[in-house]
GROMACS .gro file of C-alpha atoms in nm:
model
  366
    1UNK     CA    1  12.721   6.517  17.399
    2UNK     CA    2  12.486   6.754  17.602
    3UNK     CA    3  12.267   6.926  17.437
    4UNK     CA    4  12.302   7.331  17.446
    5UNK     CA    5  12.086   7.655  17.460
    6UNK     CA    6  12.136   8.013  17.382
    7UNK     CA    7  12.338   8.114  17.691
    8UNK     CA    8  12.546   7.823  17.672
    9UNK     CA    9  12.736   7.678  17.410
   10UNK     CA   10  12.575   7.586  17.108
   11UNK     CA   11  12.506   7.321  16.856
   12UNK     CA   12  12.616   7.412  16.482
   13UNK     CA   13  12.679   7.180  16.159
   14UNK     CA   14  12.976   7.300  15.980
   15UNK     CA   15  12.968   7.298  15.603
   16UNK     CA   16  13.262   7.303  15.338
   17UNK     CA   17  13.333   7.295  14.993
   18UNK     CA   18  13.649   7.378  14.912
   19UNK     CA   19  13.877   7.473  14.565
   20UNK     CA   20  13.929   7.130  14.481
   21UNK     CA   21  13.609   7.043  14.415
   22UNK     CA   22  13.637   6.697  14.574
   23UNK     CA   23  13.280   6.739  14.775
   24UNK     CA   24  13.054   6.857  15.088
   25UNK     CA   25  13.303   6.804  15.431
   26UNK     CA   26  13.028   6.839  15.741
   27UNK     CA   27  13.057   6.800  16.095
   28UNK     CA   28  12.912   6.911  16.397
   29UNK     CA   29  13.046   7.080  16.660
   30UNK     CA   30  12.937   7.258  17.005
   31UNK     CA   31  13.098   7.553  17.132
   32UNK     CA   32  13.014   7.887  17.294
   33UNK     CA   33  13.284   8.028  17.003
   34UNK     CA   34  13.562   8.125  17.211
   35UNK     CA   35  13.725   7.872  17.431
   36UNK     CA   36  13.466   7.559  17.477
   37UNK     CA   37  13.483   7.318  17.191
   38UNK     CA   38  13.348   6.995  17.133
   39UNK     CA   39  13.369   6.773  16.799
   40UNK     CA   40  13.070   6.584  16.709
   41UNK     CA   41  13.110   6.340  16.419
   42UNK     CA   42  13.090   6.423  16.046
   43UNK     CA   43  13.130   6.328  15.693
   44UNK     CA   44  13.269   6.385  15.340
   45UNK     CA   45  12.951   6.336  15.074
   46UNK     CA   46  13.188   6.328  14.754
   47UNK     CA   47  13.053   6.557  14.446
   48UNK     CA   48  12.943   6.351  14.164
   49UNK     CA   49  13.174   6.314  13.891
   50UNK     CA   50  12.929   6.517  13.692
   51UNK     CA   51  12.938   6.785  13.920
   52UNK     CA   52  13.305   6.799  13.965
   53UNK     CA   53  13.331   6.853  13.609
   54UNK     CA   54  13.091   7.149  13.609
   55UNK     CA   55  13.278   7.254  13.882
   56UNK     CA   56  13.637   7.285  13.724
   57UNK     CA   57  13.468   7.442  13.362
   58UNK     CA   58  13.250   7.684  13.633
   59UNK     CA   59  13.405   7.992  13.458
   60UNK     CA   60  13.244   7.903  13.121
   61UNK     CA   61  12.923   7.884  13.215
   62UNK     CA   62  12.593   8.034  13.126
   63UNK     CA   63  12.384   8.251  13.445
   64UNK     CA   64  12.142   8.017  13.366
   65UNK     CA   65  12.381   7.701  13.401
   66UNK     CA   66  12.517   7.889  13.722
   67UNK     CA   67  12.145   7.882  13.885
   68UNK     CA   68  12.159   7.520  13.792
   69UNK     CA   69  12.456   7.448  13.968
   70UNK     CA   70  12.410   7.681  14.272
   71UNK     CA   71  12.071   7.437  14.311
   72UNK     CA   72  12.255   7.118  14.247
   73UNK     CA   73  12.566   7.209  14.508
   74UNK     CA   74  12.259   7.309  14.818
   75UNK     CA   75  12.099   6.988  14.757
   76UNK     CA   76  12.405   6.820  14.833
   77UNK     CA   77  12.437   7.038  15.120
   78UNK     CA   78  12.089   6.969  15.207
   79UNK     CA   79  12.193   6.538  15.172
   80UNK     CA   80  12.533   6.609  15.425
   81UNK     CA   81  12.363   6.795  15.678
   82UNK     CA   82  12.092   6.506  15.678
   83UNK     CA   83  12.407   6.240  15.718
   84UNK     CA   84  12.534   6.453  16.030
   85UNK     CA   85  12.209   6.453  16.195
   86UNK     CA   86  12.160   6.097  16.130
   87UNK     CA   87  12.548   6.040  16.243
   88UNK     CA   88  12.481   6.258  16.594
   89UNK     CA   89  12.122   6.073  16.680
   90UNK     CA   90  11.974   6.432  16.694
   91UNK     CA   91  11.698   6.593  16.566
   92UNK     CA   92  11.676   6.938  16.358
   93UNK     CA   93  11.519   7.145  16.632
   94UNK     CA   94  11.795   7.003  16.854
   95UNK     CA   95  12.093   7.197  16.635
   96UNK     CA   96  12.097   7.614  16.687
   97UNK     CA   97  12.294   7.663  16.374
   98UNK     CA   98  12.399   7.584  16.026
   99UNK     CA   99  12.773   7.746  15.919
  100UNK     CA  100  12.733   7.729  15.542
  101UNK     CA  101  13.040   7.849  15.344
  102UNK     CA  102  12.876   7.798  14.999
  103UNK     CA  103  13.127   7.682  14.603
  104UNK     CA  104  13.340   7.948  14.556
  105UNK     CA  105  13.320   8.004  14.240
  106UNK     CA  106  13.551   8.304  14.196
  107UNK     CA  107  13.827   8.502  14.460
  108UNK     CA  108  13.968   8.801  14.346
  109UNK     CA  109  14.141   8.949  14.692
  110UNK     CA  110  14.307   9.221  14.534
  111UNK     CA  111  14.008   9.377  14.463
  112UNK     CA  112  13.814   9.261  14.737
  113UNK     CA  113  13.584   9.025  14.561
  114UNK     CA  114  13.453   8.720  14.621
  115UNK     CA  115  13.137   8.480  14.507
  116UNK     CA  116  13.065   8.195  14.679
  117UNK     CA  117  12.768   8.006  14.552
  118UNK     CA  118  12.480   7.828  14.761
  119UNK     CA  119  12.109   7.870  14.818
  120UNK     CA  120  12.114   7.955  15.201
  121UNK     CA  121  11.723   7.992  15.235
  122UNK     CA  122  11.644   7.670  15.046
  123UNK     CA  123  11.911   7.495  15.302
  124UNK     CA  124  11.713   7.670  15.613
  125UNK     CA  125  11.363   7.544  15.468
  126UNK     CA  126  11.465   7.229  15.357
  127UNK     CA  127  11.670   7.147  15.675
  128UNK     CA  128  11.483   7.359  15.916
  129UNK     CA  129  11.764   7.512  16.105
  130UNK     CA  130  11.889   7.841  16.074
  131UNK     CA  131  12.191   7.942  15.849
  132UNK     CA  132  12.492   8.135  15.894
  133UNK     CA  133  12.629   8.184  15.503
  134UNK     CA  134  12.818   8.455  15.313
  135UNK     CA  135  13.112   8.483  15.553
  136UNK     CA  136  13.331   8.671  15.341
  137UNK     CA  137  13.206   8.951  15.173
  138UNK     CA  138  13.189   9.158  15.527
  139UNK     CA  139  13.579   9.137  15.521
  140UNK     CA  140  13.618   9.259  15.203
  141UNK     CA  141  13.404   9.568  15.239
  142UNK     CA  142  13.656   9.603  15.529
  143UNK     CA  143  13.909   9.622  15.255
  144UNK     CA  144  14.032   9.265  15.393
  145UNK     CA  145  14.111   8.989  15.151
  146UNK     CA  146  13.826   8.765  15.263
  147UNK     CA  147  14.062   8.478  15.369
  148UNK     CA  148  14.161   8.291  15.550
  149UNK     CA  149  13.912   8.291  15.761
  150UNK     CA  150  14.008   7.977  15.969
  151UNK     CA  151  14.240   8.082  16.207
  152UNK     CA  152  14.011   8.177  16.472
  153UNK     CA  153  13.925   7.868  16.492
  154UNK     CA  154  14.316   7.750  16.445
  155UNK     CA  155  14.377   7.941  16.789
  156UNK     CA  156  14.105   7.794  16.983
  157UNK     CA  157  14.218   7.435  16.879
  158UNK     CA  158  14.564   7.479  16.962
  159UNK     CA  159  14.497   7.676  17.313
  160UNK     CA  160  14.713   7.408  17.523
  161UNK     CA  161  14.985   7.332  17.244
  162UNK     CA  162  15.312   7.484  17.284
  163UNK     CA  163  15.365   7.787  17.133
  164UNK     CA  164  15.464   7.955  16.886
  165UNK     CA  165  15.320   7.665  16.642
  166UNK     CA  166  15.176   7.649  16.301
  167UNK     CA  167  14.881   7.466  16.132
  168UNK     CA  168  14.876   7.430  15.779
  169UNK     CA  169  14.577   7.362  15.600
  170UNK     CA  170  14.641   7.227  15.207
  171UNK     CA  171  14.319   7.217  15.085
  172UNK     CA  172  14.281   7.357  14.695
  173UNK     CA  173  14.529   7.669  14.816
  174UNK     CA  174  14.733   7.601  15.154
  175UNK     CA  175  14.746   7.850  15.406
  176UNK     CA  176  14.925   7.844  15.732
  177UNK     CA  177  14.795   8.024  16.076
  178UNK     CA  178  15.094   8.128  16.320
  179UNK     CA  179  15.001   8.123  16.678
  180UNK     CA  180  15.214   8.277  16.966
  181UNK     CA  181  15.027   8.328  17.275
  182UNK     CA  182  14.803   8.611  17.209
  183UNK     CA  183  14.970   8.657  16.872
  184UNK     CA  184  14.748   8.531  16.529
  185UNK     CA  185  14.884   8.590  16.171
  186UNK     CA  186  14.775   8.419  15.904
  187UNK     CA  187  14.849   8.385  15.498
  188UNK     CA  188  14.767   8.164  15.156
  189UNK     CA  189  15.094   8.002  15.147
  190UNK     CA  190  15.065   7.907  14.788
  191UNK     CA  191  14.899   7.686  14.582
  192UNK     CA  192  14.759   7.375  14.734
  193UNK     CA  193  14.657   7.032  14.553
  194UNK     CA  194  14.394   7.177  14.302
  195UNK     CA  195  14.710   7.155  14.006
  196UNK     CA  196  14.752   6.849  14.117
  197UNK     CA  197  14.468   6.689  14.142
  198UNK     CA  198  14.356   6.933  13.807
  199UNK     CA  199  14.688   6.759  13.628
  200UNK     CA  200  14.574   6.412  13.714
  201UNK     CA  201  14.193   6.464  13.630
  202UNK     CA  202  14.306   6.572  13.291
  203UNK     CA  203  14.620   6.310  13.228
  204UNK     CA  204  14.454   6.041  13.397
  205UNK     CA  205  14.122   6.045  13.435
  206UNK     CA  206  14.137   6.009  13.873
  207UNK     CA  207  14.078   6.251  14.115
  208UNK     CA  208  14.362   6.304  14.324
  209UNK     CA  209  14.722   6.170  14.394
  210UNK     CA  210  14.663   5.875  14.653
  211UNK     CA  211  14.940   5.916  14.941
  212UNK     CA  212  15.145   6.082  14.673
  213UNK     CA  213  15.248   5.740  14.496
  214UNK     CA  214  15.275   5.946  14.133
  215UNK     CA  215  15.476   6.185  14.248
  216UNK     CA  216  15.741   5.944  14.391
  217UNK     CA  217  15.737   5.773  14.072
  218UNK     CA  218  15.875   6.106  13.887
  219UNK     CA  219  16.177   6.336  13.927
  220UNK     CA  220  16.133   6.700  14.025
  221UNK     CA  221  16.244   6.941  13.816
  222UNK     CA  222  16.494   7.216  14.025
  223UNK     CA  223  16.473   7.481  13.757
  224UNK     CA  224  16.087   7.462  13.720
  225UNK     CA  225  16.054   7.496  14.086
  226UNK     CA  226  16.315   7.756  14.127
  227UNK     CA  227  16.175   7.941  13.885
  228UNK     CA  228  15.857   7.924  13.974
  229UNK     CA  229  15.966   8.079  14.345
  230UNK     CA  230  16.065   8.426  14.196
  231UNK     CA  231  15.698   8.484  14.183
  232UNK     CA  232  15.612   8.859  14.409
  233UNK     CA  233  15.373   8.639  14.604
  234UNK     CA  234  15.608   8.489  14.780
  235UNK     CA  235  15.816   8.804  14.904
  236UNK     CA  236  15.539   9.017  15.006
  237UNK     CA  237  15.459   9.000  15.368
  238UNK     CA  238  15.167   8.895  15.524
  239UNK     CA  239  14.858   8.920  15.530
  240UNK     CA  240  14.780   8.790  15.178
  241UNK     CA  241  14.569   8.539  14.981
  242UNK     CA  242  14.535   8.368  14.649
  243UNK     CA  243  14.261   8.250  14.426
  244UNK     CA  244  14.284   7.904  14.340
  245UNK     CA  245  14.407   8.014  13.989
  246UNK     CA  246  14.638   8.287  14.071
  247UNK     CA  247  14.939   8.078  13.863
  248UNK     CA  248  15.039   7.984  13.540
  249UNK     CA  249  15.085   7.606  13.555
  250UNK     CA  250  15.172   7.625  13.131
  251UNK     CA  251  15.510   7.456  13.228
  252UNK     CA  252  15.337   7.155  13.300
  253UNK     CA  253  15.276   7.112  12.888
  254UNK     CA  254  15.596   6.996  12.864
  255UNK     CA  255  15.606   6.738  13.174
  256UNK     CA  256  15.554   6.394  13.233
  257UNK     CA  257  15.272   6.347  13.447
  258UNK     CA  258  15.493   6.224  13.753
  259UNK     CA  259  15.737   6.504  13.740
  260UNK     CA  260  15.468   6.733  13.724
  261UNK     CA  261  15.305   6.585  14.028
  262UNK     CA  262  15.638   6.596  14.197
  263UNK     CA  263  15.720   6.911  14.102
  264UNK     CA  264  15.453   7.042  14.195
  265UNK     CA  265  15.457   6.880  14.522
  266UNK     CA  266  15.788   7.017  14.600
  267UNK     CA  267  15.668   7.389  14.472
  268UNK     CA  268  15.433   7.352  14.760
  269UNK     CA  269  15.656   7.264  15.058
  270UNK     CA  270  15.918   7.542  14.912
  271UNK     CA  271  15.645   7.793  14.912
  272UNK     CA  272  15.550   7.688  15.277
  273UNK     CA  273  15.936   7.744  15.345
  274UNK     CA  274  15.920   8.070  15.199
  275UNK     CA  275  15.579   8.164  15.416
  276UNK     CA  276  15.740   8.030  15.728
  277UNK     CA  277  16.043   8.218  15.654
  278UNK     CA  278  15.808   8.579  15.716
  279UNK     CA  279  15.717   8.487  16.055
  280UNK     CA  280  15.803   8.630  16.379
  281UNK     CA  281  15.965   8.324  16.514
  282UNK     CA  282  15.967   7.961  16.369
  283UNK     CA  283  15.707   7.748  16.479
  284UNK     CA  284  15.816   7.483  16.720
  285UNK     CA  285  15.578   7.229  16.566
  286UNK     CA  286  15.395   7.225  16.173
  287UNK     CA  287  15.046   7.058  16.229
  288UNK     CA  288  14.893   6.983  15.891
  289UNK     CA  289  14.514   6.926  15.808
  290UNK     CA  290  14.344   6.924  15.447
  291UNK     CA  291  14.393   6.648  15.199
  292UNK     CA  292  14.745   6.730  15.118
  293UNK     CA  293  14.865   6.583  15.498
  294UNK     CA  294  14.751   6.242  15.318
  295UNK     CA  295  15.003   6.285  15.043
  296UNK     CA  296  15.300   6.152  15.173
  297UNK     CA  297  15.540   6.262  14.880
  298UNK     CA  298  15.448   6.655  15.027
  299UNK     CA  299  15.473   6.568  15.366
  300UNK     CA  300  15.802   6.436  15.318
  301UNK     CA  301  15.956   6.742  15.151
  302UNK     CA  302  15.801   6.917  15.427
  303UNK     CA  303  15.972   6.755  15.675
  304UNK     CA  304  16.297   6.734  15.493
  305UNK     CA  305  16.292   7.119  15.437
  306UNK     CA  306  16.144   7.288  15.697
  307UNK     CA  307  16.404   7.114  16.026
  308UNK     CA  308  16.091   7.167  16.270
  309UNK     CA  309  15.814   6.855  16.401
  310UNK     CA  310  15.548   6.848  16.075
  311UNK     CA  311  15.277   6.617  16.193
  312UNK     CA  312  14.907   6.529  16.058
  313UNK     CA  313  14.665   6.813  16.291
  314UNK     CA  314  14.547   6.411  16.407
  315UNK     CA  315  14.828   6.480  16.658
  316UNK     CA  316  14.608   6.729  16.843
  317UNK     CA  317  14.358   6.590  17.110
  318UNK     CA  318  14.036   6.810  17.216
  319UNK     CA  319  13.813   6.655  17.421
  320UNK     CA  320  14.014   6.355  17.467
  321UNK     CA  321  13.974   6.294  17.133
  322UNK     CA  322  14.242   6.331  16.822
  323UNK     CA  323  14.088   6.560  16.555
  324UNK     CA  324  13.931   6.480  16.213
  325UNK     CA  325  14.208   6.622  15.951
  326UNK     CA  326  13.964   6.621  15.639
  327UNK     CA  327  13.698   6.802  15.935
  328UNK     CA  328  13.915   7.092  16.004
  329UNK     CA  329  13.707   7.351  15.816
  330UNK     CA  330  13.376   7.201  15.863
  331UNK     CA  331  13.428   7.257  16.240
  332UNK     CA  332  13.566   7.555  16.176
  333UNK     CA  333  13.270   7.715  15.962
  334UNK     CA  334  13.052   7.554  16.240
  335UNK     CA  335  13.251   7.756  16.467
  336UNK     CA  336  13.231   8.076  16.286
  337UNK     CA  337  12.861   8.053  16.296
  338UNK     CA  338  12.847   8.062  16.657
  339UNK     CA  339  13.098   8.384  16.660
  340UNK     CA  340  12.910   8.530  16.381
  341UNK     CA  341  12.574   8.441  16.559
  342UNK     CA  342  12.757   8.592  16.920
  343UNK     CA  343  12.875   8.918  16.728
  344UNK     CA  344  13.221   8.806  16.799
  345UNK     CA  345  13.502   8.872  16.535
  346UNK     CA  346  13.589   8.598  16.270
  347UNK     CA  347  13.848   8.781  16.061
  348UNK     CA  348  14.135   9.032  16.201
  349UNK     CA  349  14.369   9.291  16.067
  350UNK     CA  350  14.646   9.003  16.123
  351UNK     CA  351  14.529   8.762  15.925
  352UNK     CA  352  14.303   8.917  15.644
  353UNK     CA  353  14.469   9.290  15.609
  354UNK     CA  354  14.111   9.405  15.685
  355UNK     CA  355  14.094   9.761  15.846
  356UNK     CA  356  13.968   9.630  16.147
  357UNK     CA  357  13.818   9.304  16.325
  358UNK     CA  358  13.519   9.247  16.195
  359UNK     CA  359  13.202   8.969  16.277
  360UNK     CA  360  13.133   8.820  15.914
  361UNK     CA  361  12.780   8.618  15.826
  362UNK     CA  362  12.495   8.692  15.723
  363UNK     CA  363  12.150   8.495  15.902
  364UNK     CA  364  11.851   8.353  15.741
  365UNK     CA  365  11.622   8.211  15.933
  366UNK     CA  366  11.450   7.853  15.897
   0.00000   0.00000   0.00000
């Protein structure tokens, strides 16, 4: 991997933390932000269990307790983007960027709010490279919703697959990205594993659903699921996006644990149905990155429901090489740095309802 400079394309670490809570994903990745895009290698530093559980009780704590935990998550960060450098043989001076998304601790896009948490200038002194953070919050004073914010990236990956296709990312919420030439739309789908892995943590005491073996052990309930579609969400057209607890997942009281894993999985390939089902044409091919792609139970109903190609996002090649699935958004962040850094757009009237295009970030220098 050559090294870059500032007319060139540069060197960023992506950083992640996403609504389930699971940990830090970071990766590095070169690009000039628009076409030119190279993967570097990466890492998932998984949360402690004691900071998961802070984590999922978040909304109950104390300011003080918050400070705590905003300086607990950036160490972390601090520890991954270590790893990376260590991973890449390079050197701190030798990477131009840091894309730091932060915890989100709350997403309310109906009202255009958002709070991510993360120290940014502790992570630019500790790691002495300059941070990109806060990519959100421009959007929303754009009246946008603040997410997703991926697809950029989505459509530079997927410049030489056939179009129109779709990536789905099922992370704690899924979203999906439509891309037709120069076409981009982009919505939350739905939920995404955090009630299932939330379920499971609470029933069972484990973190996640491992290639979806509960749920094939239970039955899934039709009327829970068909109820459960009738939600507005799923009529109104895109853009849109959820907070990780936009639902009311009460019906699980009553539930085994395995039909509540199933059912749940099911909920989530009907709502990507339903999302699909607003697009302009359906996608040829469904690539699908994020944790859920591992659970085999929802890739299956996927593929029973949807009568297109659903494939792990492994299927796409840049560089020669296939892509990272549980890397997607830590490339992408590291991506949106370098836009954000070039005063190039990162969010777009297509796929956050913001009033215009607008170039997110906010810089703090090392």
């Amino acid at each position: 991997m050559k090294l870059a400079d500032e007319n060139n394309p540069l060197l960023a670490i992506g950083l992640m933390s996403g609504t389930s809570f699971d940990g830090v994903d970071a990766a590095l990745i070169i690009s000039d932000g628009e076409n030119k895009i190279e993967c570097g290698q990466g890492i998932t530093l998984d949360y402690p269990i004691s900071v998961k559980h802070k984590l999922r009780n978040i909304k109950s704590a104390g300011l003080s307790e918050l400070i705590e935990i905003e300086d607990e998550i950036t160490h972390l960060h601090i520890e991954a983007v270590k790893e990376v450098l260590k991973l890449n043989n390079l050197k701190a001076e030798e990477v131009q960027l840091i894309g730091f998304h932060g915890q989100t601790v709350i997403h309310i896009p109906e009202k255009h709010l958002t709070w991510q948490i993360g120290n940014p200038s502790l992570l630019a002194y500790k790691t002495r490279i300059n941070v990109i953070s806060d990519f959100r919050r421009k959007d929303l004073a754009a009246k946008g919703l603040g997410a997703p914010l991926v697809p950029i990236f989505h459509k530079a990956i997927a410049a030489n697959l056939a179009k129109p296709c779709a990536i789905l990312n099922i992370g704690g919420v899924a979203n999906i990205t439509y891309i037709d030439q120069d076409e981009l739309i982009a919505f939350d789908t739905g939920f995404g594993n955090a009630p299932i892995d939330d379920l499971l943590n609470k029933r069972l005491d484990i973190e996640y659903d491992k290639g979806g073996q509960i749920a094939f052990s239970g039955k899934v309930d039709d009327g829970i699921v068909n109820k459960f579609l009738v939600h507005d969400y799923f009529s109104k057209l895109p853009p849109k996006a959820l907070d990780r607890n936009a639902f009311d997942f009460s019906f699980l009281e009553s539930m085994t644990t395995e039909d509540g894993a199933a059912s749940l999985g099911a909920i989530i390939a009907e709502t990507v149905k339903s999302g699909i089902s607003l697009l302009p044409k359906k996608p040829l091919h469904l690539y699908v990155c994020g944790g859920g792609r591992k659970n085999k139970f929802i890739m299956k109903c996927l593929s029973d429901l949807l009568g297109i190609k659903v494939t792990s996002i492994e299927e796409i090649i840049i560089e020669g090489k296939p892509l990272n699935g549980d890397l997607i958004e830590a490339y992408a962040f590291g991506y949106l740095a370098v836009r954000s850094h070039k005063n190039l757009y990162i969010s777009f009237p297509t796929t956050t309802s913001s009033r215009h295009p607008v170039v997110g970030g906010v810089f703090c220098r090392a």
